[in-house]
Amino acid sequence: MAIRYLSEHDSPDDPGGLIREALGLGEEFPGPAEDVALAWILRLGQDRDPAEAATRLIADYELDREPGPGGACGRLVAILRETAEFPAQRMTRHLCQPRRRGGWRRKRP
């Protein structure tokens, strides 16, 4: 069952217009930015790459200019920029590498 959002700012990259509405508040956005970012990623669904969506939002909402907004709104922009740096291919490469377990103490008799 697909979820349908009633926001006029609804788009595939910003379901429900959540990011746009938070950014529209500007300095009045109370935060926390991490909660909004998590809700946004969960709304994207499994078939969309958050990094690609974040990259498009940064371009569409002109968030690539410096200096960014301050406060919680600025933190949200920073989270979007950080998300854009980690596409699915990069995450898969890091998450699938085997980790070394044990160390020198494990090999001692």
PDB file of C-alpha atoms in Angstrom:
ATOM      1  CA  MET A   1       0.000   0.000   0.000  1.00  0.00           C
ATOM      2  CA  ALA A   2       1.482   3.320  -1.078  1.00  0.00           C
ATOM      3  CA  ILE A   3       1.340   6.322   1.217  1.00  0.00           C
ATOM      4  CA  ARG A   4      -0.049   9.494  -0.294  1.00  0.00           C
ATOM      5  CA  TYR A   5       0.961  12.803   1.239  1.00  0.00           C
ATOM      6  CA  LEU A   6      -1.295  15.828   1.105  1.00  0.00           C
ATOM      7  CA  SER A   7       1.461  18.437   1.091  1.00  0.00           C
ATOM      8  CA  GLU A   8       1.691  20.637  -1.984  1.00  0.00           C
ATOM      9  CA  HIS A   9       5.491  20.237  -1.774  1.00  0.00           C
ATOM     10  CA  ASP A  10       5.378  16.442  -2.089  1.00  0.00           C
ATOM     11  CA  SER A  11       7.988  15.033  -4.482  1.00  0.00           C
ATOM     12  CA  PRO A  12       9.753  11.693  -4.933  1.00  0.00           C
ATOM     13  CA  ASP A  13      12.929  13.133  -3.358  1.00  0.00           C
ATOM     14  CA  ASP A  14      11.074  14.891  -0.539  1.00  0.00           C
ATOM     15  CA  PRO A  15       8.004  12.809   0.369  1.00  0.00           C
ATOM     16  CA  GLY A  16       5.454  14.985   2.061  1.00  0.00           C
ATOM     17  CA  GLY A  17       7.636  18.064   1.555  1.00  0.00           C
ATOM     18  CA  LEU A  18       9.175  17.477   4.974  1.00  0.00           C
ATOM     19  CA  ILE A  19      12.592  18.951   4.164  1.00  0.00           C
ATOM     20  CA  ARG A  20      11.129  21.907   2.292  1.00  0.00           C
ATOM     21  CA  GLU A  21       8.789  22.767   5.148  1.00  0.00           C
ATOM     22  CA  ALA A  22      11.612  22.576   7.705  1.00  0.00           C
ATOM     23  CA  LEU A  23      13.866  24.744   5.540  1.00  0.00           C
ATOM     24  CA  GLY A  24      10.999  27.171   4.962  1.00  0.00           C
ATOM     25  CA  LEU A  25      10.913  27.881   8.682  1.00  0.00           C
ATOM     26  CA  GLY A  26      14.512  29.088   8.518  1.00  0.00           C
ATOM     27  CA  GLU A  27      15.848  30.285  11.865  1.00  0.00           C
ATOM     28  CA  GLU A  28      12.479  29.509  13.482  1.00  0.00           C
ATOM     29  CA  PHE A  29      12.920  25.774  12.834  1.00  0.00           C
ATOM     30  CA  PRO A  30      13.195  24.363  16.370  1.00  0.00           C
ATOM     31  CA  GLY A  31      14.789  21.032  15.396  1.00  0.00           C
ATOM     32  CA  PRO A  32      16.077  18.558  16.144  1.00  0.00           C
ATOM     33  CA  ALA A  33      17.416  18.259  12.627  1.00  0.00           C
ATOM     34  CA  GLU A  34      18.398  14.620  13.129  1.00  0.00           C
ATOM     35  CA  ASP A  35      14.757  13.647  13.725  1.00  0.00           C
ATOM     36  CA  VAL A  36      13.642  15.363  10.526  1.00  0.00           C
ATOM     37  CA  ALA A  37      16.465  13.713   8.555  1.00  0.00           C
ATOM     38  CA  LEU A  38      15.560  10.272   9.915  1.00  0.00           C
ATOM     39  CA  ALA A  39      11.866  10.781   9.111  1.00  0.00           C
ATOM     40  CA  TRP A  40      12.824  11.915   5.598  1.00  0.00           C
ATOM     41  CA  ILE A  41      15.013   8.840   4.993  1.00  0.00           C
ATOM     42  CA  LEU A  42      12.293   6.520   6.269  1.00  0.00           C
ATOM     43  CA  ARG A  43       9.743   8.184   3.997  1.00  0.00           C
ATOM     44  CA  LEU A  44      11.995   7.726   0.958  1.00  0.00           C
ATOM     45  CA  GLY A  45      11.549   3.975   1.090  1.00  0.00           C
ATOM     46  CA  GLN A  46      13.913   1.177   0.183  1.00  0.00           C
ATOM     47  CA  ASP A  47      13.880   1.754  -3.578  1.00  0.00           C
ATOM     48  CA  ARG A  48      15.393   5.274  -3.410  1.00  0.00           C
ATOM     49  CA  ASP A  49      19.017   6.101  -2.678  1.00  0.00           C
ATOM     50  CA  PRO A  50      19.127   8.797   0.032  1.00  0.00           C
ATOM     51  CA  ALA A  51      22.409  10.171  -1.354  1.00  0.00           C
ATOM     52  CA  GLU A  52      20.935  10.745  -4.807  1.00  0.00           C
ATOM     53  CA  ALA A  53      17.792  12.290  -3.323  1.00  0.00           C
ATOM     54  CA  ALA A  54      19.876  14.540  -1.048  1.00  0.00           C
ATOM     55  CA  THR A  55      22.010  15.653  -4.005  1.00  0.00           C
ATOM     56  CA  ARG A  56      18.902  16.617  -5.969  1.00  0.00           C
ATOM     57  CA  LEU A  57      17.378  18.424  -2.967  1.00  0.00           C
ATOM     58  CA  ILE A  58      20.577  20.401  -2.446  1.00  0.00           C
ATOM     59  CA  ALA A  59      20.415  21.518  -6.077  1.00  0.00           C
ATOM     60  CA  ASP A  60      16.629  22.102  -6.141  1.00  0.00           C
ATOM     61  CA  TYR A  61      16.531  24.049  -2.880  1.00  0.00           C
ATOM     62  CA  GLU A  62      19.826  25.868  -3.641  1.00  0.00           C
ATOM     63  CA  LEU A  63      21.509  24.653  -0.472  1.00  0.00           C
ATOM     64  CA  ASP A  64      24.985  24.520  -1.970  1.00  0.00           C
ATOM     65  CA  ARG A  65      25.722  28.187  -1.422  1.00  0.00           C
ATOM     66  CA  GLU A  66      27.818  29.357   1.497  1.00  0.00           C
ATOM     67  CA  PRO A  67      27.275  30.349   4.208  1.00  0.00           C
ATOM     68  CA  GLY A  68      24.423  28.063   5.108  1.00  0.00           C
ATOM     69  CA  PRO A  69      21.661  28.941   7.540  1.00  0.00           C
ATOM     70  CA  GLY A  70      22.331  28.817  11.258  1.00  0.00           C
ATOM     71  CA  GLY A  71      20.773  26.874  14.095  1.00  0.00           C
ATOM     72  CA  ALA A  72      18.829  23.658  13.607  1.00  0.00           C
ATOM     73  CA  CYS A  73      18.103  24.556   9.989  1.00  0.00           C
ATOM     74  CA  GLY A  74      21.833  24.778   9.320  1.00  0.00           C
ATOM     75  CA  ARG A  75      22.316  21.393  10.974  1.00  0.00           C
ATOM     76  CA  LEU A  76      19.661  19.923   8.655  1.00  0.00           C
ATOM     77  CA  VAL A  77      21.505  21.304   5.618  1.00  0.00           C
ATOM     78  CA  ALA A  78      24.766  19.829   6.951  1.00  0.00           C
ATOM     79  CA  ILE A  79      23.087  16.428   7.364  1.00  0.00           C
ATOM     80  CA  LEU A  80      21.782  16.579   3.784  1.00  0.00           C
ATOM     81  CA  ARG A  81      25.270  17.440   2.508  1.00  0.00           C
ATOM     82  CA  GLU A  82      26.767  14.575   4.495  1.00  0.00           C
ATOM     83  CA  THR A  83      24.106  12.177   3.212  1.00  0.00           C
ATOM     84  CA  ALA A  84      24.887  13.224  -0.373  1.00  0.00           C
ATOM     85  CA  GLU A  85      28.522  12.151   0.112  1.00  0.00           C
ATOM     86  CA  PHE A  86      27.629   8.490   0.722  1.00  0.00           C
ATOM     87  CA  PRO A  87      25.845   6.904  -2.267  1.00  0.00           C
ATOM     88  CA  ALA A  88      24.624   3.326  -2.017  1.00  0.00           C
ATOM     89  CA  GLN A  89      27.654   1.946  -3.887  1.00  0.00           C
ATOM     90  CA  ARG A  90      30.036   3.549  -1.393  1.00  0.00           C
ATOM     91  CA  MET A  91      28.056   2.311   1.600  1.00  0.00           C
ATOM     92  CA  THR A  92      27.859  -1.231   0.235  1.00  0.00           C
ATOM     93  CA  ARG A  93      31.602  -1.275  -0.271  1.00  0.00           C
ATOM     94  CA  HIS A  94      32.237  -0.280   3.364  1.00  0.00           C
ATOM     95  CA  LEU A  95      29.542  -2.388   4.983  1.00  0.00           C
ATOM     96  CA  CYS A  96      30.419  -5.627   3.210  1.00  0.00           C
ATOM     97  CA  GLN A  97      34.113  -5.699   4.051  1.00  0.00           C
ATOM     98  CA  PRO A  98      35.025  -8.402   6.549  1.00  0.00           C
ATOM     99  CA  ARG A  99      36.397  -7.098   9.803  1.00  0.00           C
ATOM    100  CA  ARG A 100      39.431  -8.471  11.483  1.00  0.00           C
ATOM    101  CA  ARG A 101      38.606 -10.113  14.777  1.00  0.00           C
ATOM    102  CA  GLY A 102      40.879 -11.017  17.596  1.00  0.00           C
ATOM    103  CA  GLY A 103      44.265  -9.430  17.273  1.00  0.00           C
ATOM    104  CA  TRP A 104      47.534 -10.240  18.911  1.00  0.00           C
ATOM    105  CA  ARG A 105      45.945 -11.356  22.191  1.00  0.00           C
ATOM    106  CA  ARG A 106      43.863 -13.997  20.492  1.00  0.00           C
ATOM    107  CA  LYS A 107      46.924 -15.613  18.910  1.00  0.00           C
ATOM    108  CA  ARG A 108      48.836 -15.948  22.191  1.00  0.00           C
ATOM    109  CA  PRO A 109      49.060 -19.426  23.709  1.00  0.00           C
TER     110      PRO A 109
END
